PDB file of C-alpha atoms in Angstrom:
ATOM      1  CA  UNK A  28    -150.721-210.220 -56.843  1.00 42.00           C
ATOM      2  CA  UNK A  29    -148.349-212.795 -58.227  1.00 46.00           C
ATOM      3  CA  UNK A  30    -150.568-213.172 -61.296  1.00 48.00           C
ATOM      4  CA  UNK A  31    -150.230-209.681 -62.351  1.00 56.00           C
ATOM      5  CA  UNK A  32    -146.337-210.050 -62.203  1.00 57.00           C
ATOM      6  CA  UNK A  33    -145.019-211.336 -66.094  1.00 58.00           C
ATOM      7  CA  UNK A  34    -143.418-214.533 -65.681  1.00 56.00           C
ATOM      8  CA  UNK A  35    -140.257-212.818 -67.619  1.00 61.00           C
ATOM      9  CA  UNK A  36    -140.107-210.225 -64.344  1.00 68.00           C
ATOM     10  CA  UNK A  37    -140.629-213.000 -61.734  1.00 70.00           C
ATOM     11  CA  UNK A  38    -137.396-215.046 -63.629  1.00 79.00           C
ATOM     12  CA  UNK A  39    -135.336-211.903 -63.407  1.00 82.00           C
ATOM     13  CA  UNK A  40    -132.537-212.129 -61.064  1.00 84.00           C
ATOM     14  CA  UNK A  41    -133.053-207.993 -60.525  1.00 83.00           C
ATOM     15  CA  UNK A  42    -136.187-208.032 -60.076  1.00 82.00           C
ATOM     16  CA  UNK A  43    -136.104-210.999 -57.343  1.00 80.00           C
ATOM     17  CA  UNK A  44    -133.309-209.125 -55.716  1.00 84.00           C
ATOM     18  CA  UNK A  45    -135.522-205.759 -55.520  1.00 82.00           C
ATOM     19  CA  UNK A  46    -137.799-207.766 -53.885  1.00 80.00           C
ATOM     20  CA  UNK A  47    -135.741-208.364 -51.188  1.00 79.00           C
ATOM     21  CA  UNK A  48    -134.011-205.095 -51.087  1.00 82.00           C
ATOM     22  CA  UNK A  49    -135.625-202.857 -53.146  1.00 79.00           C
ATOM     23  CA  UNK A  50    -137.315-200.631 -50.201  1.00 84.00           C
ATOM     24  CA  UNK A  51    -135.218-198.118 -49.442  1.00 85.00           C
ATOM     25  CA  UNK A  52    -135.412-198.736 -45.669  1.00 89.00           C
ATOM     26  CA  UNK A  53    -134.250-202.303 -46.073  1.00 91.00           C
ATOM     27  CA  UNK A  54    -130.666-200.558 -47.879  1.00 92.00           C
ATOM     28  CA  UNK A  55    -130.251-198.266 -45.304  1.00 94.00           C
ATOM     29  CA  UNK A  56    -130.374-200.805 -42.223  1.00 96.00           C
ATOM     30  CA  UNK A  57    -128.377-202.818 -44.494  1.00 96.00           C
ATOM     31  CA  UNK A  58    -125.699-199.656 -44.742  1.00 95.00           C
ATOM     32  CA  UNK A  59    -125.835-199.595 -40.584  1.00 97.00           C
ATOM     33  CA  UNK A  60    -125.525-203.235 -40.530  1.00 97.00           C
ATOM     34  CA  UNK A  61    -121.863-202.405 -42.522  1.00 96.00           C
ATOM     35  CA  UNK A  62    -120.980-199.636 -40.070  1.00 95.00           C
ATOM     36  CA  UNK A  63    -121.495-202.030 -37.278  1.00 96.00           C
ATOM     37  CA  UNK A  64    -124.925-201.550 -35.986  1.00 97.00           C
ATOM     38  CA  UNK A  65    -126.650-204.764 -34.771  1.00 97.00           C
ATOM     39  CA  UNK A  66    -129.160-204.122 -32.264  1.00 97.00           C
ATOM     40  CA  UNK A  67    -132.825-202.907 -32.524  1.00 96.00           C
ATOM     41  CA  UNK A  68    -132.588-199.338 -30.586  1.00 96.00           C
ATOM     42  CA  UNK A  69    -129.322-198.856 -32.791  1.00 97.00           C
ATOM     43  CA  UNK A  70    -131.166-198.909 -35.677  1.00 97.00           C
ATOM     44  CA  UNK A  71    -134.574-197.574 -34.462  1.00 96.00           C
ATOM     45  CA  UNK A  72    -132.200-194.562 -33.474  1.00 96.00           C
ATOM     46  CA  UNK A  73    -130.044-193.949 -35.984  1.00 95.00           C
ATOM     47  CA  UNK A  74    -132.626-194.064 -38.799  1.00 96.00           C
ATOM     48  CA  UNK A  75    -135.892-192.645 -36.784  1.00 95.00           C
ATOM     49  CA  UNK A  76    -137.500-195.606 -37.806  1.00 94.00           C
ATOM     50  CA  UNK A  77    -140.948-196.799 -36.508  1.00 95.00           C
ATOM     51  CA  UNK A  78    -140.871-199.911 -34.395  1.00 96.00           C
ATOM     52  CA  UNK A  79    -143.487-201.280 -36.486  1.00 96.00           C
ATOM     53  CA  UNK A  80    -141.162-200.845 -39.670  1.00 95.00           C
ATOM     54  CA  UNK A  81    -137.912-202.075 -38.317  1.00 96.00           C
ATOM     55  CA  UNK A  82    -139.872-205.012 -37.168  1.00 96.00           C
ATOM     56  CA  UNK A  83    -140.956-205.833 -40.409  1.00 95.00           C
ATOM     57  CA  UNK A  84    -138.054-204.985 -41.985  1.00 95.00           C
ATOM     58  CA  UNK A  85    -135.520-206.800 -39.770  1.00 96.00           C
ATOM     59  CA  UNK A  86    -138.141-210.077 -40.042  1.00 96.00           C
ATOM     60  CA  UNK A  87    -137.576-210.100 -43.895  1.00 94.00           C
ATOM     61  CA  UNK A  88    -133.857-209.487 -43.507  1.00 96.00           C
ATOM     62  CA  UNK A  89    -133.590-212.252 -41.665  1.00 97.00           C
ATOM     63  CA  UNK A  90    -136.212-214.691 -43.833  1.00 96.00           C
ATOM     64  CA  UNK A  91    -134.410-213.833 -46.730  1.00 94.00           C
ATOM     65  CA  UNK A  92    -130.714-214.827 -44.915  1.00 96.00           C
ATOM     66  CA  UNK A  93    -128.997-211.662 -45.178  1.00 96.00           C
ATOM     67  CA  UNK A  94    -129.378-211.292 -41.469  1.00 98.00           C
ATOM     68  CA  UNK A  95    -129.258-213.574 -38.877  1.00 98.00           C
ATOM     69  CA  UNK A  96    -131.077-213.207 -35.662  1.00 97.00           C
ATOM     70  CA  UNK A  97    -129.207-214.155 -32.503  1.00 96.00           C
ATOM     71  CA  UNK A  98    -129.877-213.369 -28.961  1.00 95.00           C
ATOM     72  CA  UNK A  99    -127.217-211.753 -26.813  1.00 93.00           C
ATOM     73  CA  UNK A 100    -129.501-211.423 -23.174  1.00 91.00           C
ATOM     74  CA  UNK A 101    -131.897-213.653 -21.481  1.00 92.00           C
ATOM     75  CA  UNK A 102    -134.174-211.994 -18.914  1.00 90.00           C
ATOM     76  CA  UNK A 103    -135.406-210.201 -20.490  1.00 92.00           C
ATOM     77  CA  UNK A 104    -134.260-211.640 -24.021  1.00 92.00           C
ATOM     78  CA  UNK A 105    -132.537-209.396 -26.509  1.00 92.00           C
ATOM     79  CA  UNK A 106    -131.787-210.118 -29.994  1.00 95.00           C
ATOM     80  CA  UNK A 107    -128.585-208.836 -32.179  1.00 97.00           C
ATOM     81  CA  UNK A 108    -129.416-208.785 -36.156  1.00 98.00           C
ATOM     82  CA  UNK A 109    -126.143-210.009 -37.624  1.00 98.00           C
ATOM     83  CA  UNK A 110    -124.523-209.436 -41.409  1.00 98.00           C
ATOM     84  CA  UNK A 111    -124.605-213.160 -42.684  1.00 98.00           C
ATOM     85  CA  UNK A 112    -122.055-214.375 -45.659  1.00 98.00           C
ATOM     86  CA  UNK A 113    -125.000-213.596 -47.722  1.00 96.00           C
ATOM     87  CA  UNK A 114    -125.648-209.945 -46.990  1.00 96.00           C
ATOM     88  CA  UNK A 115    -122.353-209.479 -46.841  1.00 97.00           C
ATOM     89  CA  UNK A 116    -122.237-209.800 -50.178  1.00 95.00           C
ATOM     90  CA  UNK A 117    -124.609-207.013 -51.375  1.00 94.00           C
ATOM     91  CA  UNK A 118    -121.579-204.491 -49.817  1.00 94.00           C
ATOM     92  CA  UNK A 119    -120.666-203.739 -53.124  1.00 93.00           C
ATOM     93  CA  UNK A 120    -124.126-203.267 -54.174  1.00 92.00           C
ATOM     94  CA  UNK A 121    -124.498-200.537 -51.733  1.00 92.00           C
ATOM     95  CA  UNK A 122    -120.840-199.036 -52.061  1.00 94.00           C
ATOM     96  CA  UNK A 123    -121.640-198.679 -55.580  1.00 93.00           C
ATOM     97  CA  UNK A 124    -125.151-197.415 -55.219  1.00 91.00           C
ATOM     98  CA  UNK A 125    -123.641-194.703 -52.795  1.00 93.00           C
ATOM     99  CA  UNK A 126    -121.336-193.918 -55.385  1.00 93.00           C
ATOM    100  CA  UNK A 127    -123.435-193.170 -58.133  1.00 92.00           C
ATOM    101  CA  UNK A 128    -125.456-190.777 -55.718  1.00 92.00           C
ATOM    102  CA  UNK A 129    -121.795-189.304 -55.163  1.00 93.00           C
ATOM    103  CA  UNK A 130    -121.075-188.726 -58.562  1.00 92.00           C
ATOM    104  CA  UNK A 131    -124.199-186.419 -59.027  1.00 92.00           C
ATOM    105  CA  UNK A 132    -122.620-184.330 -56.482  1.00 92.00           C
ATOM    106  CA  UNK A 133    -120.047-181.283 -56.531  1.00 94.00           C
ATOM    107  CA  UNK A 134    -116.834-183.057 -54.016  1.00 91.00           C
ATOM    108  CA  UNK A 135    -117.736-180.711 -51.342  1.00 92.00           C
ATOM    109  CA  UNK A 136    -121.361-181.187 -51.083  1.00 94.00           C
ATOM    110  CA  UNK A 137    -120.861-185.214 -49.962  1.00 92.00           C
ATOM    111  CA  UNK A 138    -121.822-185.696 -46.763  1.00 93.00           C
ATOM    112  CA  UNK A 139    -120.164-189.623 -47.038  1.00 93.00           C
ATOM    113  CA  UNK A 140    -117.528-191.086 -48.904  1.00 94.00           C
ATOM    114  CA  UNK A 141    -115.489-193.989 -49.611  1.00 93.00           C
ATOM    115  CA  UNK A 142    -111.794-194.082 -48.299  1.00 95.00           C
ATOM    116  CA  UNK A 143    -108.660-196.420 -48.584  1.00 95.00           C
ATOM    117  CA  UNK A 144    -108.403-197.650 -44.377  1.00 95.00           C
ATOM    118  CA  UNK A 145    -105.032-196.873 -44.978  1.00 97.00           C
ATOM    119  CA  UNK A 146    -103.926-193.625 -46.702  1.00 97.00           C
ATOM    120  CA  UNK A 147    -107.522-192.014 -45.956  1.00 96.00           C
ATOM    121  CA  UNK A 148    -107.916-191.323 -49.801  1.00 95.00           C
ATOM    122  CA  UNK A 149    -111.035-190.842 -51.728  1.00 93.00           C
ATOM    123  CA  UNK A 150    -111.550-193.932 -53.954  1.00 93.00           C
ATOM    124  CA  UNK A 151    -114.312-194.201 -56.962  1.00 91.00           C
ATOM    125  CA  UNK A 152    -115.379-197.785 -56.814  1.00 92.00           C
ATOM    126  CA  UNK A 153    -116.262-199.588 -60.508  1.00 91.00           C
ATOM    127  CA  UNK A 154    -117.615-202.853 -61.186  1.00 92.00           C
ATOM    128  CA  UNK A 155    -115.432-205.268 -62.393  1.00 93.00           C
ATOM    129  CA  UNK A 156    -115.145-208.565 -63.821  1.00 94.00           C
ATOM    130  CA  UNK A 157    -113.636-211.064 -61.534  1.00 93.00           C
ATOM    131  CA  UNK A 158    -111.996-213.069 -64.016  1.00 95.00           C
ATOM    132  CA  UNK A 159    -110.266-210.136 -65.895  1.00 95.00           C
ATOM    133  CA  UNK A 160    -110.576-206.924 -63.829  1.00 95.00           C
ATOM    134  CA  UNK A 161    -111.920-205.305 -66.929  1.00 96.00           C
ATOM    135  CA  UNK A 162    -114.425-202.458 -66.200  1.00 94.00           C
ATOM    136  CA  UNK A 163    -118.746-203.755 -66.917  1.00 93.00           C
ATOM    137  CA  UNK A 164    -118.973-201.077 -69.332  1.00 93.00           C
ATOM    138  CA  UNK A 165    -122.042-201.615 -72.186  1.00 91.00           C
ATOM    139  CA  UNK A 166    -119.799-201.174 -75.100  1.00 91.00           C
ATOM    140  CA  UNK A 167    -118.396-204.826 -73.621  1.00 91.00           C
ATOM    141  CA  UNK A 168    -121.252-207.057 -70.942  1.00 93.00           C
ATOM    142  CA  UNK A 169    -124.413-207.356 -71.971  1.00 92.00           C
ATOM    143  CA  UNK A 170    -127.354-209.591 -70.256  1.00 92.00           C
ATOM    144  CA  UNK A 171    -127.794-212.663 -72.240  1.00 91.00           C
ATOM    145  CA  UNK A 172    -130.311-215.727 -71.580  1.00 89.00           C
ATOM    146  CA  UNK A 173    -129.226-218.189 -69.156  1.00 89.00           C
ATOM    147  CA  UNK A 174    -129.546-221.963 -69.003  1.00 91.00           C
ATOM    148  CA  UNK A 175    -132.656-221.734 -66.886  1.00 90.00           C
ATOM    149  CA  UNK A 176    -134.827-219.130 -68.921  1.00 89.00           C
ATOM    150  CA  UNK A 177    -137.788-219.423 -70.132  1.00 89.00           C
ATOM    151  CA  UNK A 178    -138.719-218.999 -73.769  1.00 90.00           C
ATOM    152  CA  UNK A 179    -139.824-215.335 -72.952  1.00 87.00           C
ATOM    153  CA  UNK A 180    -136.339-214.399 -71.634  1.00 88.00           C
ATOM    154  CA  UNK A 181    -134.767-215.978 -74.249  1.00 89.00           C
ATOM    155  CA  UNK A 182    -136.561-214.019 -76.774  1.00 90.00           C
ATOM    156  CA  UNK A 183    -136.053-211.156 -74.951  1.00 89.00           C
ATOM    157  CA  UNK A 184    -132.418-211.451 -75.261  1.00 90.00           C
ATOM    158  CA  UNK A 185    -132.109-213.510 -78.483  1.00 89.00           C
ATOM    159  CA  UNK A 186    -129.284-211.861 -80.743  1.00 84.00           C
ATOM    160  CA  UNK A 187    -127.354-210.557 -76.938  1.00 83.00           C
ATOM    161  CA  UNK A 188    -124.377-212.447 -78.095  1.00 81.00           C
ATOM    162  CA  UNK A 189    -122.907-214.667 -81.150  1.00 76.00           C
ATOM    163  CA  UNK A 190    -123.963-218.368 -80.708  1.00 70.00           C
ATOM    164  CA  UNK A 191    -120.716-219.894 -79.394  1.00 65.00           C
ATOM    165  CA  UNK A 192    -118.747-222.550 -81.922  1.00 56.00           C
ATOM    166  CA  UNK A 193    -118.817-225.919 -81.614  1.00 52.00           C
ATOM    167  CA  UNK A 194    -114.663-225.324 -80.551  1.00 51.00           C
ATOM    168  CA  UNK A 195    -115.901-222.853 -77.784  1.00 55.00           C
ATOM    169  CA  UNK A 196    -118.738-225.309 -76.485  1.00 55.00           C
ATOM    170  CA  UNK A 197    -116.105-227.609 -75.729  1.00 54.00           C
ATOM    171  CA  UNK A 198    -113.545-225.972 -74.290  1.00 55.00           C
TER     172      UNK A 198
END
């Protein structure tokens, strides 16, 4: 199967993430795993899941390191599936991917929002850069070739962005 995958998708830093998290049962555990779900029959329950599927599921959460596995009964044993620093960081992935299905929607026809802890008010998340808190808009980011791509991804985005300077390499 690999060999029918182009070497440009295999490189891509989307396309290894979708295949982590690109089946939509592995977002929404992910989403309980936020709201504080951790064990088995939680999930099995709240998503009528098959056994089978969680199973699998839960095993390649926990392969990939965005959950870890830890037992919280002996006799018999039972395992907790725990948010790691890792898949706690695809929270904004999922905020944001809720948000764009919320924006397709009239206000009163959203079954879930987002809402400041504090005041209880509606907020419309936007992805930002870190370093300047200006919005990722197209008209501004663009994907460009990084230091490790091959000579198909850097054709692919050849022309993305102005060489930089000799000034700008150095500084």
């Amino acid at each position: 199967m690999a060999g029918k995958i182009r070497l440009e998708d295999r490189e891509c830093p989307l396309s290894a993430t979708l295949g982590v998290v690109g089946e939509w049962w592995t977002l929404l555990i992910l989403h309980d795993a936020f709201d504080g779900y951790t064990r088995f029959e939680q999930f099995q329950e709240n998503l009528k899941i098959s056994s089978s599927m969680l199973t699998s599921r839960l095993r390649t959460l926990t392969a990939n390191g965005l959950l870890e596995r830890r037992r919280y009964q002996t006799h018999p044993d039972r395992h907790e599936y725990v948010l790691t620093e890792l898949g706690r960081s695809l929270r904004p992935v999922i905020v944001a991917l809720a948000a764009w299905g919320n924006s397709r929607l009239e206000p009163e026809r959203r079954s879930m929002i987002l809402v400041d802890r504090e005041t209880g008010a509606e907020v419309e998340p936007a992805v930002v850069d870190r370093a300047t808190g200006r919005l990722l808009d197209p008209e501004n980011f663009v994907f460009a070739a990084g230091p490790a791509a091959s000579e198909v991804m850097r054709a692919r985005y050849a022309g993305a962005v102005p060489e930089p300077s000799a000034r700008q390499r150095r500084a």
